[in-house]
PDB file of C-alpha atoms in Angstrom:
ATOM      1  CA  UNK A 562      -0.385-139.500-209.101  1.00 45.00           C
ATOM      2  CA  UNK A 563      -2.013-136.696-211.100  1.00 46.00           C
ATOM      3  CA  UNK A 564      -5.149-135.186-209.834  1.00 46.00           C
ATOM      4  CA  UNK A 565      -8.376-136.119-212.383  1.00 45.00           C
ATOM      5  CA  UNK A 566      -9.076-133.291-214.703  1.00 40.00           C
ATOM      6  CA  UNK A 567     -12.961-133.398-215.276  1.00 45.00           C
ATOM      7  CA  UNK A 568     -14.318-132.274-219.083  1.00 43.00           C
ATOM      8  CA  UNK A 569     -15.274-128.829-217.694  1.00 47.00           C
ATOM      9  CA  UNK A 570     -12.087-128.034-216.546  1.00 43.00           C
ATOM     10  CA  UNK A 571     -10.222-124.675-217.591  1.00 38.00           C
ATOM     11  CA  UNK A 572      -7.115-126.875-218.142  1.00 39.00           C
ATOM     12  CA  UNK A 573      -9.183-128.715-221.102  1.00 41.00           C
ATOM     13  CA  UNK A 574      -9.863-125.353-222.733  1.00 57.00           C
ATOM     14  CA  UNK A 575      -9.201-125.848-226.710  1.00 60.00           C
ATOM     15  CA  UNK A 576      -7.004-122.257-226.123  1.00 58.00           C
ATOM     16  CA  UNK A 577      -5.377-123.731-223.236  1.00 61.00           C
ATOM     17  CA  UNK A 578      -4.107-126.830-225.400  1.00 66.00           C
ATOM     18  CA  UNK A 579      -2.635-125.487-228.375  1.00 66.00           C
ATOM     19  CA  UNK A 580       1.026-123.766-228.852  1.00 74.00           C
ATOM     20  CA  UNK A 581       1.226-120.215-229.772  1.00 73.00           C
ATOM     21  CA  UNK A 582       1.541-120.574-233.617  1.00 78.00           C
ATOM     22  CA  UNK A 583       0.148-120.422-235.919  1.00 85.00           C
ATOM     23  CA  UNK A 584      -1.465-117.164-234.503  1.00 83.00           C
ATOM     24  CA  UNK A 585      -5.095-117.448-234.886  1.00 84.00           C
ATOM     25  CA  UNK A 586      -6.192-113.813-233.841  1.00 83.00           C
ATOM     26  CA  UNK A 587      -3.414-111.674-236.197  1.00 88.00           C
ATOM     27  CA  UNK A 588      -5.262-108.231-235.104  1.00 89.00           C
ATOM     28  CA  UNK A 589      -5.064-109.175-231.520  1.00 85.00           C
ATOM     29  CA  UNK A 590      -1.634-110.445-232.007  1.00 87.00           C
ATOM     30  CA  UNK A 591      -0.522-107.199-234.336  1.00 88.00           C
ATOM     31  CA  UNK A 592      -1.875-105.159-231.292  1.00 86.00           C
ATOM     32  CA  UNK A 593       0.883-107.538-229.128  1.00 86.00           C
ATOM     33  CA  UNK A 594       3.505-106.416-231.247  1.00 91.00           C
ATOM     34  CA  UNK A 595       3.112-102.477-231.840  1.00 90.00           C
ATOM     35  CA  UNK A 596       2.281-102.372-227.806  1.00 86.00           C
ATOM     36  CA  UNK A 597       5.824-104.392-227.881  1.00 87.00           C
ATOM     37  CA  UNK A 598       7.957-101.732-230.054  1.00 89.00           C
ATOM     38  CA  UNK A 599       6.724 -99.325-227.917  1.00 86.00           C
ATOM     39  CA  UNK A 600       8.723-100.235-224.718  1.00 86.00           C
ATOM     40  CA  UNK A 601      10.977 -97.869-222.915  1.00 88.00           C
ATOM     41  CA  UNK A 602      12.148 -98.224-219.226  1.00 90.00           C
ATOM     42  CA  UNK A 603      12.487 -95.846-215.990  1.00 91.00           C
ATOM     43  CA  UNK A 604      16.130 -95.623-216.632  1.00 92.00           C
ATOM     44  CA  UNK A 605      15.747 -93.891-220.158  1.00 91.00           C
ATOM     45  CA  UNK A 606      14.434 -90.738-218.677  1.00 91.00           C
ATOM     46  CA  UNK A 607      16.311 -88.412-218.076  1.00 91.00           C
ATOM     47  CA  UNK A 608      15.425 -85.729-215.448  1.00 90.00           C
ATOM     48  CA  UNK A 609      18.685 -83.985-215.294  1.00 89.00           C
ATOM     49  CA  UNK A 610      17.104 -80.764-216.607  1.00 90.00           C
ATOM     50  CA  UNK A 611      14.170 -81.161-214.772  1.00 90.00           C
ATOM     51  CA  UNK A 612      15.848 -81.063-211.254  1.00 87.00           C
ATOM     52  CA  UNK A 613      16.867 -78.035-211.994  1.00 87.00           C
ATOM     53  CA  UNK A 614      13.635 -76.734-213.207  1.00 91.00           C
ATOM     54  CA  UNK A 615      12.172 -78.333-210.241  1.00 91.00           C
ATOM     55  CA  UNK A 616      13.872 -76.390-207.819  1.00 88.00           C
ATOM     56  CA  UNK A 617      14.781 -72.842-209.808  1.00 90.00           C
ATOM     57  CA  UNK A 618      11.806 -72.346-211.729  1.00 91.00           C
ATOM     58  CA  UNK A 619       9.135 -73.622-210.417  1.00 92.00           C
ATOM     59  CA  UNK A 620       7.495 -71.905-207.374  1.00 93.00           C
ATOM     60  CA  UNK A 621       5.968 -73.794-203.928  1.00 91.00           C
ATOM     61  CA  UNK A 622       2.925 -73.730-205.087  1.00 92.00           C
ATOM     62  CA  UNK A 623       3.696 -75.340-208.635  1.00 93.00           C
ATOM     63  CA  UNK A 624       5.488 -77.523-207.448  1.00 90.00           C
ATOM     64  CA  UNK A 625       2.788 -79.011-204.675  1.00 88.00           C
ATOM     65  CA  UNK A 626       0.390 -78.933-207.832  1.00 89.00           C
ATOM     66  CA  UNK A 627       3.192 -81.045-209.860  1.00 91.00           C
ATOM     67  CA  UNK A 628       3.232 -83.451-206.680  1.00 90.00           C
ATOM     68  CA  UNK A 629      -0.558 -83.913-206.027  1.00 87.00           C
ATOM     69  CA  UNK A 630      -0.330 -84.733-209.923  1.00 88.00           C
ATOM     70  CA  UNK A 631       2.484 -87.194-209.815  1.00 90.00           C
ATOM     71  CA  UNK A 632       0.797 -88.909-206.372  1.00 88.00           C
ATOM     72  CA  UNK A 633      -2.609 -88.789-208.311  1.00 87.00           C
ATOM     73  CA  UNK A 634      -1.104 -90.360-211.330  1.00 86.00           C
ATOM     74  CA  UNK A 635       0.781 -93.163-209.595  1.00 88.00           C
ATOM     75  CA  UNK A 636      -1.975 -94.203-207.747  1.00 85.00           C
ATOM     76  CA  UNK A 637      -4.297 -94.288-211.401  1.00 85.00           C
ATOM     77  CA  UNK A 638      -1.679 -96.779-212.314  1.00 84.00           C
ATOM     78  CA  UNK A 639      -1.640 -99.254-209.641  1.00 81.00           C
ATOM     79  CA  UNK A 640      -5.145 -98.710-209.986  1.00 81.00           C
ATOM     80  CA  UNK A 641      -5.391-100.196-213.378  1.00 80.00           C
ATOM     81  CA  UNK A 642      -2.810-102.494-212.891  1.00 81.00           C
ATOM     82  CA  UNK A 643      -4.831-103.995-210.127  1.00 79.00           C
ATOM     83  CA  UNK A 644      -7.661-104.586-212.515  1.00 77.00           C
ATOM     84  CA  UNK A 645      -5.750-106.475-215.534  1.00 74.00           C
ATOM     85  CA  UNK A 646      -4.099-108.918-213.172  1.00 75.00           C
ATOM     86  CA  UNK A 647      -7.067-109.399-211.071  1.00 72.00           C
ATOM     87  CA  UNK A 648      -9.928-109.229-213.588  1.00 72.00           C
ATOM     88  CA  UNK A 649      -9.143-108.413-217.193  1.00 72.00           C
ATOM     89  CA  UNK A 650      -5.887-111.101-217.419  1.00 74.00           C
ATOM     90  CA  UNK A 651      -8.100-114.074-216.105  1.00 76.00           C
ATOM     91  CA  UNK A 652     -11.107-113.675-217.989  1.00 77.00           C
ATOM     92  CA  UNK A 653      -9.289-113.235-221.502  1.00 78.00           C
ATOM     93  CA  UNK A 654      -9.839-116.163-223.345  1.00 79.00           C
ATOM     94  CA  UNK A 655      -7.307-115.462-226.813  1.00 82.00           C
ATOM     95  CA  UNK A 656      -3.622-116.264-225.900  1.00 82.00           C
ATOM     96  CA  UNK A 657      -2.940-113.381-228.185  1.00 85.00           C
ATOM     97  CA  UNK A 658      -5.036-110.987-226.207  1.00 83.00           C
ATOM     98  CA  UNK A 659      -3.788-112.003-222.991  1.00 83.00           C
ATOM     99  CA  UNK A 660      -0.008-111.618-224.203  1.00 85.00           C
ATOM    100  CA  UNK A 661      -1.226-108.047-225.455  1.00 85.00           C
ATOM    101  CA  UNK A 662      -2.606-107.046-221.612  1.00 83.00           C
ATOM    102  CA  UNK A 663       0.435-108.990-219.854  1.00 85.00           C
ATOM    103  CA  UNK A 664       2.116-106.137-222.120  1.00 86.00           C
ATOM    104  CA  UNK A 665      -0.033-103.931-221.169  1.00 84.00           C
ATOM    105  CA  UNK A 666       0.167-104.242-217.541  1.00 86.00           C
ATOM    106  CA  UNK A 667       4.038-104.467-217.932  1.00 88.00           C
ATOM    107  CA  UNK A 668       3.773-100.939-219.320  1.00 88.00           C
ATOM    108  CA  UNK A 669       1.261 -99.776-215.999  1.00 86.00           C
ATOM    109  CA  UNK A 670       4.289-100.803-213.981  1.00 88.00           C
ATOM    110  CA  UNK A 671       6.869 -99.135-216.116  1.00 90.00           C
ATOM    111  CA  UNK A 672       4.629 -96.388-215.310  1.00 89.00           C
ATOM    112  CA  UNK A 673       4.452 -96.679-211.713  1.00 89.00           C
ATOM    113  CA  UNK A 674       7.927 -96.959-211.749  1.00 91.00           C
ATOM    114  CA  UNK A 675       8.929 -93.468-213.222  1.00 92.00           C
ATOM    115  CA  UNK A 676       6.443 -91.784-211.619  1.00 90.00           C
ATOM    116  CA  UNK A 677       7.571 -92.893-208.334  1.00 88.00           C
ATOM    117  CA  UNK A 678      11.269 -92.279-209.348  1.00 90.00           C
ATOM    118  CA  UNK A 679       9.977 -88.805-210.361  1.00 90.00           C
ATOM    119  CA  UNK A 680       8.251 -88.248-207.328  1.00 88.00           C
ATOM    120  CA  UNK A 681      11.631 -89.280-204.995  1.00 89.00           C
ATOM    121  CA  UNK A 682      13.232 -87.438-206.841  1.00 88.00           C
ATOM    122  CA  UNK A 683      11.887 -84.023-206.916  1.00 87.00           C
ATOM    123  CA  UNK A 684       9.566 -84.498-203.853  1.00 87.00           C
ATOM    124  CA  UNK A 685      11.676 -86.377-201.767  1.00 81.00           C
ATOM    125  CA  UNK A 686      10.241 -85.793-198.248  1.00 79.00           C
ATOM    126  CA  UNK A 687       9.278 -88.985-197.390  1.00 83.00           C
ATOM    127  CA  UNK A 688       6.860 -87.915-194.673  1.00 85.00           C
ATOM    128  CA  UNK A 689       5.303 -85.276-197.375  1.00 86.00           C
ATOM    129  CA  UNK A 690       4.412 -87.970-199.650  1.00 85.00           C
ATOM    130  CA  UNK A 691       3.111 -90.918-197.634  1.00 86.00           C
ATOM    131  CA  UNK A 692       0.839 -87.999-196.411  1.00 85.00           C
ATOM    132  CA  UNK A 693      -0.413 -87.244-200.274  1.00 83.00           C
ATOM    133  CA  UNK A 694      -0.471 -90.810-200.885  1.00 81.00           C
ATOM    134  CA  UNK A 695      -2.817 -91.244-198.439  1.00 82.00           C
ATOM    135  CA  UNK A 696      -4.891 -88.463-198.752  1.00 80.00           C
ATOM    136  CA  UNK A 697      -5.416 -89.088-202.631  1.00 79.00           C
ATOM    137  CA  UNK A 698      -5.648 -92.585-201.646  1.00 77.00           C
ATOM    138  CA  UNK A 699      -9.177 -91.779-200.429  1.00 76.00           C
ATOM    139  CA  UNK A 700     -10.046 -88.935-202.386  1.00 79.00           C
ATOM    140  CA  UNK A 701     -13.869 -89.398-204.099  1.00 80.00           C
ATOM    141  CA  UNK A 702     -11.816 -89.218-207.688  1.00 81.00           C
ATOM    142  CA  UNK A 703     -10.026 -92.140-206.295  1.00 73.00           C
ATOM    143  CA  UNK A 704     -12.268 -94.409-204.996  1.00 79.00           C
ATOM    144  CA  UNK A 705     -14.831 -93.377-208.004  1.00 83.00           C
ATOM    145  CA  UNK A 706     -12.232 -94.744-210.192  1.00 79.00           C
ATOM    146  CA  UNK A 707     -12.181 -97.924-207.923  1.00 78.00           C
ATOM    147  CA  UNK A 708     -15.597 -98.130-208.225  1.00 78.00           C
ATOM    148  CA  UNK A 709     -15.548 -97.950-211.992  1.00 81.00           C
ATOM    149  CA  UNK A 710     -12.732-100.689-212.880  1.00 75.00           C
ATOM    150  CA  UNK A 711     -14.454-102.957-210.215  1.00 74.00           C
ATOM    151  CA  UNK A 712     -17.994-102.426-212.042  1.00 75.00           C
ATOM    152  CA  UNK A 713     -16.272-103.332-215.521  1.00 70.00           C
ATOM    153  CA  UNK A 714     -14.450-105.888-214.029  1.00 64.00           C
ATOM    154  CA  UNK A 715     -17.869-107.556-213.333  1.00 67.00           C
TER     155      UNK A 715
END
């Protein structure tokens, strides 16, 4: 038996109801597409010269500065991917502007991804970086940032 759907309902939604095309919003949709030709993955970097540069020419103290920045930088990202799949994603009405942040947040975890693979990489010390993690996890430039995606959110 299917459950009554009352007129209100999000499920009734005129944007809800109707197949992709014709597109309705071409800028949002054009937006879709360039954001689309733009994607790359973790595997196409390649860090071959940069191990080597890790290790030879930079010195400790570069190279904790290059860390904090990678940590700092991975955490931004699951920052903002937190707020377009819980905020941003479900309040977007347009199909074609939610296809253009599901791309969008695709690319925050493409993000994640390298950085972390970055950060194993050349940091490696496992006990090193779950230290910096949490550190800059509750760092004031952290949790301001926090602060402001929640407050836009609302």
């Amino acid at each position: 038996m299917r459950p009554v759907i009352s007129s209100d309902s999000i499920v009734l939604d005129k944007e809800q109801q109707r197949p992709l095309y014709p597109i309705l919003y071409r800028d949002l949709w054009h937006l879709f597409k360039k954001a689309e030709a733009s994607f790359w993955t973790t595997e196409a970097i390649d860090i071959y010269q940069d191990r080597s540069d890790w290790s030879k020419a930079l010195n400790p103290d570069d190279r904790i500065i290059l860390s904090r920045m990678l940590a700092a930088f991975a955490i931004s990202s699951c920052n903002v991917s937190l707020y377009l799949t819980e905020s941003l994603l479900k309040d977007v009405k347009y199909r074609e502007a939610k296809f253009f942040f599901a791309r969008q947040l695709m690319m925050e975890n493409t993000h994640f991804e390298s950085v972390s693979m970055l950060i194993d990489q050349f940091v490696g010390d496992s006990d090193y970086v779950e230290d910096l993690f949490r550190d800059l996890h509750f760092s004031d430039s952290n949790i301001q940032q926090q602060n402001w995606l929640k407050d836009i959110a609302e």
